[in-house]
Amino acid sequence: MAKMKKKWVVLCSTAIAAVYTAGYWATESDKSNIPVNAVYSSPSATSSTSGSGTAQVLDSQSQVSSKYNDGTYVGMGSNRRGTIQVSVAIENDRITDVEISDFAMHYSIDDVVGMPDEVLQIQSANVENVSGATYSTRAFSDAVQDALDQALRA
Amino acid sequence: MKMAQWIKTPKTYILIAIVVYLSIASWATRSMAGIENGGIAAGTAIVVDVLFALIKKRKRIMPDGAAITGLLVAMILSLNTAWFIIACTAALSIISKHLLVYKKKAIFNPAAIGLFLSIPIFHAEQSWWGAFGDLPGWYIPLLLIGGYAVTNRVNKYPQVFAFFLITFAMTLAMAYFHKGDAFDALRPPFINATLFFGCFMLTDPPTSPAKIRDQVVFGVIAAITGSVIYGLYGGLMYLFIGLLAGNVFHLLMQRLTANRPKSSSKPSSQQKSKPISTLQR
């Protein structure tokens, strides 16, 4: 079979690049949905928080001598493979409830279903890495940490 | 085969390209895990391939194709994947190459079917780190340079261009109609996966057609199937499912051609030259 001529290779490549660019441009408006402060990192790299800073206090009560404000806080963790949003309930400096409110990773949600219970058990965002779910684990941990950061007393 | 001849084979082109990519990705991520994973996967694939060659009493044992399959597996599975999952995935790939055959040729792309099965069986995580999936976007031109060199060598431009054009057109349609996650599909690491997959996996000579028309149909089938799966379900299996659908088309075309009476077939330029598909990986 004859090789494709260079002229056709260039023409086809240009056409493909044009379609790609149109798609890229059309999806740029979706960028606003991506957490602004997200730091994309490989799980193998040094730890870096990708908490988005978009967590919001749903219900907080003031307390004087405690580390966290009581209430329910929403935190988000993201990386290049998607986003996880969690709501974390805090009462008397203890995490009393953790729920995954939105799971938008490109992996199965089954990877992280047991993690809310683990957070309740260890009372920390530092859940153990699950083999085969590194990116989801990292996003979940970041989401919980983000919520805890929101709950921290200034 | 002499060294000078071996250097010019499509397999050597691919081998050199993926070894270079593996080295660059390992250097950029400052991790030796990639090299280790590559060694485990390639080693396992070679051992299994040699075992099959011995069982089949083949006179010529040349497991370079198995090494390529193993390296592809290692470059797609996450860097944090357990060593036995990497080894099992590589072994699955080579087993499929030897068991799922038609006229002594593998039906399905070995790496694609191994990686596809590794998700439900081993719960394996895929990151496409070897396609620079964890690195900044400016590494992508390196993918295209090696990808075009390999595509040119195996003479698969029609197939690759059809795949890319339909994939990006369908992603554009997804963006227009707000269906699926078009944003991710056009950005790292998914764009890296698409480009690497199109140039290095879709072009596997034994499991894809040689004729221009069939190449285009193959690329279109792979692109439509993969894009529909991505649009509906997201996830990471969509590229492999697309390729496996293309492999089934290739198998059907081979069977149809084999059943056609010889007298009715016209001689074509394809038959005059040695088809690239005879160059088994």
Short mmCIF file of C-alpha atoms in Angstrom, two decimals:
data_model
loop_
_atom_site.label_atom_id
_atom_site.label_comp_id
_atom_site.label_asym_id
_atom_site.label_seq_id
_atom_site.Cartn_x
_atom_site.Cartn_y
_atom_site.Cartn_z
CA MET A 1 0.00 0.00 0.00
CA ALA A 2 1.32 3.39 -0.98
CA LYS A 3 2.30 5.74 1.81
CA MET A 4 0.11 8.78 2.35
CA LYS A 5 1.63 11.87 0.78
CA LYS A 6 3.03 14.52 3.11
CA LYS A 7 0.58 17.06 1.71
CA TRP A 8 -2.35 14.91 2.83
CA VAL A 9 -0.77 14.23 6.20
CA VAL A 10 -0.46 17.97 6.79
CA LEU A 11 -4.00 18.66 5.55
CA CYS A 12 -5.58 15.92 7.66
CA SER A 13 -3.56 16.95 10.72
CA THR A 14 -4.70 20.55 10.27
CA ALA A 15 -8.35 19.49 9.97
CA ILE A 16 -8.07 17.39 13.14
CA ALA A 17 -6.33 20.22 14.99
CA ALA A 18 -9.14 22.58 13.92
CA VAL A 19 -11.85 20.25 15.25
CA TYR A 20 -9.88 19.74 18.47
CA THR A 21 -9.41 23.49 18.91
CA ALA A 22 -13.14 24.09 18.35
CA GLY A 23 -13.92 21.53 21.06
CA TYR A 24 -11.33 22.98 23.40
CA TRP A 25 -12.69 26.48 22.88
CA ALA A 26 -16.30 25.30 23.32
CA THR A 27 -15.48 23.70 26.67
CA GLU A 28 -13.47 26.64 28.02
CA SER A 29 -16.64 28.03 29.59
CA ASP A 30 -16.79 24.87 31.73
CA LYS A 31 -13.52 25.99 33.30
CA SER A 32 -15.47 28.10 35.79
CA ASN A 33 -16.78 24.87 37.32
CA ILE A 34 -13.26 23.71 38.09
CA PRO A 35 -12.00 24.68 41.53
CA VAL A 36 -9.77 27.71 41.13
CA ASN A 37 -7.16 26.77 43.72
CA ALA A 38 -6.93 23.11 42.72
CA VAL A 39 -3.36 21.90 42.52
CA TYR A 40 -2.95 19.01 40.14
CA SER A 41 -0.43 16.52 41.35
CA SER A 42 0.62 12.96 40.81
CA PRO A 43 -0.01 10.70 43.79
CA SER A 44 3.62 9.69 43.60
CA ALA A 45 4.75 13.25 44.01
CA THR A 46 5.21 14.97 47.33
CA SER A 47 2.01 15.67 49.19
CA SER A 48 0.24 18.82 48.18
CA THR A 49 -3.25 19.81 49.12
CA SER A 50 -5.68 20.27 46.29
CA GLY A 51 -8.44 21.61 48.44
CA SER A 52 -10.32 24.18 46.50
CA GLY A 53 -11.20 26.64 49.14
CA THR A 54 -14.80 26.55 47.98
CA ALA A 55 -16.12 24.92 51.12
CA GLN A 56 -18.99 26.70 52.72
CA VAL A 57 -20.35 26.72 56.23
CA LEU A 58 -23.89 25.49 56.26
CA ASP A 59 -24.59 25.83 59.93
CA SER A 60 -22.09 27.03 62.47
CA GLN A 61 -22.30 27.84 66.13
CA SER A 62 -19.76 29.81 68.02
CA GLN A 63 -17.74 28.17 70.73
CA VAL A 64 -14.97 29.67 72.75
CA SER A 65 -12.33 27.11 73.73
CA SER A 66 -12.29 24.60 70.91
CA LYS A 67 -10.32 24.03 67.73
CA TYR A 68 -13.26 23.80 65.34
CA ASN A 69 -16.57 25.56 65.03
CA ASP A 70 -19.53 23.23 65.32
CA GLY A 71 -21.55 22.75 62.16
CA THR A 72 -21.61 21.04 58.79
CA TYR A 73 -18.99 22.02 56.26
CA VAL A 74 -18.64 21.21 52.59
CA GLY A 75 -15.16 20.51 51.25
CA MET A 76 -13.87 19.70 47.81
CA GLY A 77 -10.86 17.77 46.61
CA SER A 78 -9.83 17.48 43.00
CA ASN A 79 -7.10 16.32 40.70
CA ARG A 80 -6.80 15.62 37.00
CA ARG A 81 -8.99 12.54 37.33
CA GLY A 82 -12.01 14.32 38.77
CA THR A 83 -13.55 15.87 41.86
CA ILE A 84 -15.02 14.67 45.14
CA GLN A 85 -17.21 16.81 47.38
CA VAL A 86 -17.89 15.85 50.97
CA SER A 87 -19.94 17.28 53.81
CA VAL A 88 -18.37 16.95 57.24
CA ALA A 89 -20.33 17.45 60.46
CA ILE A 90 -18.38 18.62 63.53
CA GLU A 91 -19.58 18.74 67.09
CA ASN A 92 -17.47 19.50 70.15
CA ASP A 93 -14.24 19.14 68.15
CA ARG A 94 -15.24 15.69 66.92
CA ILE A 95 -16.14 14.65 63.40
CA THR A 96 -19.59 13.15 63.83
CA ASP A 97 -20.60 12.54 60.24
CA VAL A 98 -18.98 12.42 56.79
CA GLU A 99 -20.91 12.07 53.57
CA ILE A 100 -19.77 12.03 49.97
CA SER A 101 -22.15 14.60 48.49
CA ASP A 102 -20.75 14.54 44.96
CA PHE A 103 -18.49 12.02 43.25
CA ALA A 104 -17.18 13.08 39.84
CA MET A 105 -14.04 10.97 39.49
CA HIS A 106 -13.28 8.87 36.42
CA TYR A 107 -12.98 5.86 38.71
CA SER A 108 -15.60 3.81 40.53
CA ILE A 109 -17.27 5.27 43.62
CA ASP A 110 -16.82 1.83 45.19
CA ASP A 111 -13.18 2.82 45.75
CA VAL A 112 -14.13 5.34 48.42
CA VAL A 113 -17.40 4.15 49.98
CA GLY A 114 -15.65 2.94 53.13
CA MET A 115 -13.63 6.11 53.64
CA PRO A 116 -16.24 8.21 55.51
CA ASP A 117 -16.32 5.54 58.24
CA GLU A 118 -12.53 5.55 58.34
CA VAL A 119 -12.51 9.33 58.87
CA LEU A 120 -14.96 8.92 61.77
CA GLN A 121 -12.71 6.25 63.25
CA ILE A 122 -9.40 8.07 62.98
CA GLN A 123 -10.92 11.58 63.37
CA SER A 124 -8.63 12.84 60.64
CA ALA A 125 -8.53 13.42 56.88
CA ASN A 126 -5.46 11.20 56.53
CA VAL A 127 -7.21 8.07 55.30
CA GLU A 128 -5.08 5.11 54.32
CA ASN A 129 -4.29 4.90 50.64
CA VAL A 130 -6.30 2.20 48.89
CA SER A 131 -4.32 0.23 46.32
CA GLY A 132 -5.88 0.80 42.92
CA ALA A 133 -7.61 3.97 44.05
CA THR A 134 -4.76 6.39 44.67
CA TYR A 135 -6.30 9.35 42.86
CA SER A 136 -9.73 8.88 44.47
CA THR A 137 -8.15 8.46 47.91
CA ARG A 138 -6.16 11.64 47.46
CA ALA A 139 -9.18 13.62 46.27
CA PHE A 140 -11.31 12.33 49.16
CA SER A 141 -8.63 13.14 51.73
CA ASP A 142 -8.20 16.62 50.28
CA ALA A 143 -11.96 17.18 50.35
CA VAL A 144 -12.20 16.25 54.04
CA GLN A 145 -9.16 18.39 54.87
CA ASP A 146 -10.71 21.28 52.96
CA ALA A 147 -13.88 20.98 55.04
CA LEU A 148 -11.84 20.82 58.26
CA ASP A 149 -9.89 23.90 57.22
CA GLN A 150 -13.16 25.74 56.79
CA ALA A 151 -14.22 24.66 60.26
CA LEU A 152 -11.00 25.82 61.91
CA ARG A 153 -11.37 28.73 64.24
CA ALA A 154 -9.53 31.78 63.02
CA MET B 1 17.11 -11.34 11.12
CA LYS B 2 20.14 -9.09 11.12
CA MET B 3 20.45 -6.15 13.46
CA ALA B 4 20.25 -3.64 10.60
CA GLN B 5 16.98 -5.20 9.43
CA TRP B 6 15.58 -5.39 12.96
CA ILE B 7 16.22 -1.69 13.55
CA LYS B 8 13.97 -0.82 10.61
CA THR B 9 11.00 -2.95 11.68
CA PRO B 10 7.81 -1.29 12.97
CA LYS B 11 8.24 -3.11 16.28
CA THR B 12 11.63 -1.52 16.80
CA TYR B 13 10.21 1.94 16.09
CA ILE B 14 7.50 1.38 18.71
CA LEU B 15 9.92 -0.15 21.19
CA ILE B 16 12.33 2.77 20.92
CA ALA B 17 9.51 5.32 21.21
CA ILE B 18 7.93 3.79 24.31
CA VAL B 19 11.29 3.24 26.03
CA VAL B 20 12.11 6.92 25.42
CA TYR B 21 8.68 7.94 26.79
CA LEU B 22 9.07 5.70 29.80
CA SER B 23 12.47 7.25 30.53
CA ILE B 24 11.22 10.82 30.11
CA ALA B 25 8.12 10.22 32.28
CA SER B 26 10.22 8.54 34.98
CA TRP B 27 12.72 11.39 34.94
CA ALA B 28 10.00 14.05 35.03
CA THR B 29 8.10 12.41 37.89
CA ARG B 30 11.37 11.76 39.73
CA SER B 31 10.29 8.23 40.44
CA MET B 32 11.90 4.89 39.69
CA ALA B 33 8.54 3.16 40.08
CA GLY B 34 7.87 3.47 36.36
CA ILE B 35 11.11 1.74 35.41
CA GLU B 36 10.44 -1.00 37.97
CA ASN B 37 6.86 -1.48 36.73
CA GLY B 38 8.12 -1.60 33.16
CA GLY B 39 10.64 -4.28 34.07
CA ILE B 40 8.00 -6.36 35.87
CA ALA B 41 5.46 -6.10 33.05
CA ALA B 42 7.93 -6.65 30.20
CA GLY B 43 9.64 -9.50 32.07
CA THR B 44 6.36 -11.27 32.80
CA ALA B 45 5.12 -10.78 29.24
CA ILE B 46 8.36 -12.19 27.79
CA VAL B 47 8.31 -15.23 30.09
CA VAL B 48 4.68 -16.06 29.24
CA ASP B 49 5.30 -15.48 25.52
CA VAL B 50 8.36 -17.75 25.51
CA LEU B 51 6.39 -20.43 27.37
CA PHE B 52 3.68 -20.35 24.72
CA ALA B 53 6.32 -20.45 21.97
CA LEU B 54 7.87 -23.54 23.57
CA ILE B 55 4.46 -25.23 23.97
CA LYS B 56 3.66 -24.48 20.32
CA LYS B 57 7.16 -25.72 19.39
CA ARG B 58 7.98 -22.60 17.40
CA LYS B 59 11.38 -22.59 15.75
CA ARG B 60 11.85 -18.85 16.06
CA ILE B 61 11.36 -17.34 19.50
CA MET B 62 11.45 -13.55 19.36
CA PRO B 63 9.52 -12.03 22.28
CA ASP B 64 10.04 -8.37 21.29
CA GLY B 65 6.30 -8.00 20.66
CA ALA B 66 5.65 -9.29 24.18
CA ALA B 67 8.10 -6.73 25.57
CA ILE B 68 6.17 -3.96 23.81
CA THR B 69 2.88 -5.26 25.20
CA GLY B 70 4.35 -5.42 28.71
CA LEU B 71 5.74 -1.89 28.51
CA LEU B 72 2.42 -0.54 27.21
CA VAL B 73 0.66 -2.16 30.17
CA ALA B 74 3.15 -0.67 32.64
CA MET B 75 2.88 2.80 31.08
CA ILE B 76 -0.90 2.85 31.38
CA LEU B 77 -1.41 1.30 34.82
CA SER B 78 -0.92 3.73 37.69
CA LEU B 79 2.58 4.05 39.14
CA ASN B 80 1.19 2.89 42.49
CA THR B 81 -0.22 -0.36 41.14
CA ALA B 82 0.86 -3.45 43.08
CA TRP B 83 3.53 -5.48 41.28
CA PHE B 84 1.41 -8.64 41.10
CA ILE B 85 -1.43 -6.75 39.40
CA ILE B 86 1.03 -5.42 36.82
CA ALA B 87 2.41 -8.92 36.27
CA CYS B 88 -1.05 -10.50 36.04
CA THR B 89 -2.26 -7.83 33.59
CA ALA B 90 0.78 -8.36 31.38
CA ALA B 91 0.29 -12.15 31.58
CA LEU B 92 -3.42 -11.80 30.69
CA SER B 93 -2.47 -9.74 27.66
CA ILE B 94 -0.06 -12.36 26.34
CA ILE B 95 -2.43 -15.24 27.12
CA SER B 96 -5.14 -13.51 25.06
CA LYS B 97 -2.63 -13.04 22.25
CA HIS B 98 -2.06 -16.78 22.07
CA LEU B 99 -5.52 -18.12 22.86
CA LEU B 100 -7.86 -15.65 21.13
CA VAL B 101 -6.56 -16.15 17.61
CA TYR B 102 -7.81 -16.38 14.04
CA LYS B 103 -5.48 -17.89 11.45
CA LYS B 104 -2.64 -17.79 14.00
CA LYS B 105 -3.03 -14.04 14.51
CA ALA B 106 -4.28 -12.38 17.66
CA ILE B 107 -7.87 -11.18 17.31
CA PHE B 108 -7.72 -8.50 19.98
CA ASN B 109 -4.98 -6.03 20.74
CA PRO B 110 -3.17 -7.85 23.58
CA ALA B 111 -2.42 -4.81 25.74
CA ALA B 112 -5.94 -3.41 25.28
CA ILE B 113 -7.70 -6.60 26.31
CA GLY B 114 -5.36 -7.14 29.27
CA LEU B 115 -5.91 -3.59 30.51
CA PHE B 116 -9.65 -3.83 29.86
CA LEU B 117 -9.93 -7.04 31.90
CA SER B 118 -7.67 -5.73 34.66
CA ILE B 119 -10.33 -3.22 35.75
CA PRO B 120 -13.10 -5.70 36.69
CA ILE B 121 -10.76 -8.55 37.69
CA PHE B 122 -7.96 -6.78 39.60
CA HIS B 123 -9.62 -3.44 40.26
CA ALA B 124 -6.59 -1.89 38.60
CA GLU B 125 -6.14 1.87 38.43
CA GLN B 126 -5.03 3.42 35.17
CA SER B 127 -3.26 6.76 34.93
CA TRP B 128 -1.52 6.75 31.50
CA TRP B 129 1.57 8.14 33.25
CA GLY B 130 3.78 6.87 30.41
CA ALA B 131 1.81 9.09 28.03
CA PHE B 132 2.79 12.00 30.30
CA GLY B 133 -0.67 11.97 31.91
CA ASP B 134 0.67 13.45 35.15
CA LEU B 135 2.87 16.03 33.47
CA PRO B 136 2.23 19.52 32.05
CA GLY B 137 0.58 19.84 28.65
CA TRP B 138 3.75 20.89 26.88
CA TYR B 139 4.94 17.27 26.92
CA ILE B 140 2.18 16.44 24.41
CA PRO B 141 4.21 17.45 21.30
CA LEU B 142 6.68 14.69 22.26
CA LEU B 143 3.80 12.21 22.04
CA LEU B 144 2.89 13.47 18.58
CA ILE B 145 6.47 13.30 17.27
CA GLY B 146 6.88 9.64 18.27
CA GLY B 147 3.29 8.84 17.37
CA TYR B 148 3.60 10.20 13.83
CA ALA B 149 6.92 8.38 13.33
CA VAL B 150 5.33 5.07 14.33
CA THR B 151 2.12 5.70 12.35
CA ASN B 152 4.17 6.54 9.27
CA ARG B 153 6.29 3.39 9.66
CA VAL B 154 3.30 1.06 10.00
CA ASN B 155 1.46 2.96 7.25
CA LYS B 156 -1.68 3.62 9.30
CA TYR B 157 -2.33 7.30 8.74
CA PRO B 158 -5.88 6.76 7.36
CA GLN B 159 -6.85 4.77 10.45
CA VAL B 160 -5.31 7.16 12.96
CA PHE B 161 -6.68 10.29 11.24
CA ALA B 162 -10.18 8.78 11.02
CA PHE B 163 -10.02 7.88 14.72
CA PHE B 164 -8.83 11.32 15.84
CA LEU B 165 -11.21 13.24 13.58
CA ILE B 166 -14.32 11.33 14.67
CA THR B 167 -13.27 11.28 18.33
CA PHE B 168 -12.75 15.05 18.46
CA ALA B 169 -15.85 15.73 16.37
CA MET B 170 -17.96 13.66 18.75
CA THR B 171 -16.40 15.40 21.75
CA LEU B 172 -17.25 18.74 20.13
CA ALA B 173 -20.84 17.51 19.71
CA MET B 174 -20.87 16.44 23.37
CA ALA B 175 -19.73 19.92 24.36
CA TYR B 176 -22.36 21.55 22.14
CA PHE B 177 -25.21 19.44 23.53
CA HIS B 178 -23.80 19.43 27.09
CA LYS B 179 -23.65 15.64 27.24
CA GLY B 180 -20.85 13.82 29.00
CA ASP B 181 -17.61 15.33 30.22
CA ALA B 182 -16.17 16.96 27.10
CA PHE B 183 -14.00 19.30 29.16
CA ASP B 184 -11.91 16.46 30.58
CA ALA B 185 -11.76 14.56 27.29
CA LEU B 186 -9.87 17.40 25.59
CA ARG B 187 -7.37 18.04 28.37
CA PRO B 188 -4.60 16.11 30.12
CA PRO B 189 -4.52 13.32 31.07
CA PHE B 190 -7.37 12.24 28.76
CA ILE B 191 -6.04 13.93 25.64
CA ASN B 192 -2.67 12.27 26.35
CA ALA B 193 -4.45 8.92 26.58
CA THR B 194 -6.30 9.49 23.30
CA LEU B 195 -3.16 10.50 21.39
CA PHE B 196 -1.00 7.72 22.82
CA PHE B 197 -3.74 5.16 22.28
CA GLY B 198 -4.38 6.29 18.69
CA CYS B 199 -0.74 6.23 17.63
CA PHE B 200 0.63 3.27 19.59
CA MET B 201 -2.24 0.85 20.29
CA LEU B 202 -4.75 1.38 17.51
CA THR B 203 -1.99 0.90 14.94
CA ASP B 204 -0.97 -2.60 16.08
CA PRO B 205 -0.41 -4.26 12.66
CA PRO B 206 -1.65 -7.82 13.40
CA THR B 207 -4.94 -6.70 14.95
CA SER B 208 -5.87 -3.91 12.53
CA PRO B 209 -6.50 -3.84 8.77
CA ALA B 210 -4.05 -2.91 6.03
CA LYS B 211 -6.38 -1.66 3.27
CA ILE B 212 -7.08 2.06 3.32
CA ARG B 213 -10.87 1.68 3.26
CA ASP B 214 -10.82 -0.87 6.09
CA GLN B 215 -8.42 1.30 8.07
CA VAL B 216 -10.84 4.23 7.87
CA VAL B 217 -13.82 2.07 8.89
CA PHE B 218 -11.75 0.58 11.74
CA GLY B 219 -10.80 4.03 13.01
CA VAL B 220 -14.39 5.27 12.75
CA ILE B 221 -15.78 2.24 14.62
CA ALA B 222 -13.19 2.59 17.39
CA ALA B 223 -13.87 6.32 17.70
CA ILE B 224 -17.68 6.10 17.70
CA THR B 225 -17.78 3.18 20.14
CA GLY B 226 -15.27 4.76 22.50
CA SER B 227 -16.91 8.20 22.39
CA VAL B 228 -20.40 6.81 22.99
CA ILE B 229 -19.14 4.80 25.98
CA TYR B 230 -17.33 7.86 27.33
CA GLY B 231 -20.35 10.11 26.81
CA LEU B 232 -22.70 7.69 28.54
CA TYR B 233 -20.58 6.28 31.33
CA GLY B 234 -17.29 8.22 31.52
CA GLY B 235 -14.67 6.12 33.26
CA LEU B 236 -11.46 4.90 31.65
CA MET B 237 -12.45 1.79 29.69
CA TYR B 238 -13.89 3.63 26.70
CA LEU B 239 -10.76 3.63 24.55
CA PHE B 240 -10.21 -0.11 25.03
CA ILE B 241 -13.86 -0.93 24.28
CA GLY B 242 -13.58 1.13 21.09
CA LEU B 243 -10.47 -0.74 20.02
CA LEU B 244 -11.96 -4.13 20.82
CA ALA B 245 -15.00 -3.20 18.67
CA GLY B 246 -12.58 -2.32 15.86
CA ASN B 247 -10.81 -5.66 16.34
CA VAL B 248 -14.14 -7.48 15.95
CA PHE B 249 -14.74 -5.57 12.69
CA HIS B 250 -11.27 -6.59 11.50
CA LEU B 251 -12.01 -10.23 12.35
CA LEU B 252 -15.31 -10.11 10.45
CA MET B 253 -13.60 -8.59 7.41
CA GLN B 254 -10.95 -11.32 7.51
CA ARG B 255 -13.63 -14.02 7.67
CA LEU B 256 -15.62 -12.44 4.84
CA THR B 257 -12.51 -12.17 2.69
CA ALA B 258 -11.56 -15.78 3.47
CA ASN B 259 -15.02 -17.04 2.47
CA ARG B 260 -15.07 -15.07 -0.80
CA PRO B 261 -14.34 -17.17 -3.92
CA LYS B 262 -10.88 -16.36 -5.27
CA SER B 263 -12.09 -15.95 -8.86
CA SER B 264 -14.27 -12.99 -7.92
CA SER B 265 -11.55 -11.08 -6.15
CA LYS B 266 -9.81 -8.48 -8.22
CA PRO B 267 -6.09 -7.96 -7.87
CA SER B 268 -5.36 -4.73 -6.04
CA SER B 269 -2.37 -2.70 -5.11
CA GLN B 270 -2.75 -4.21 -1.66
CA GLN B 271 -2.05 -7.69 -2.97
CA LYS B 272 0.91 -6.55 -5.02
CA SER B 273 2.85 -5.29 -2.06
CA LYS B 274 3.49 -7.15 1.13
CA PRO B 275 0.82 -6.07 3.61
CA ILE B 276 2.06 -4.54 6.81
CA SER B 277 -0.26 -6.83 8.77
CA THR B 278 2.10 -9.72 8.10
CA LEU B 279 4.64 -8.05 10.37
CA GLN B 280 3.46 -9.73 13.56
CA ARG B 281 4.24 -8.03 16.85
#
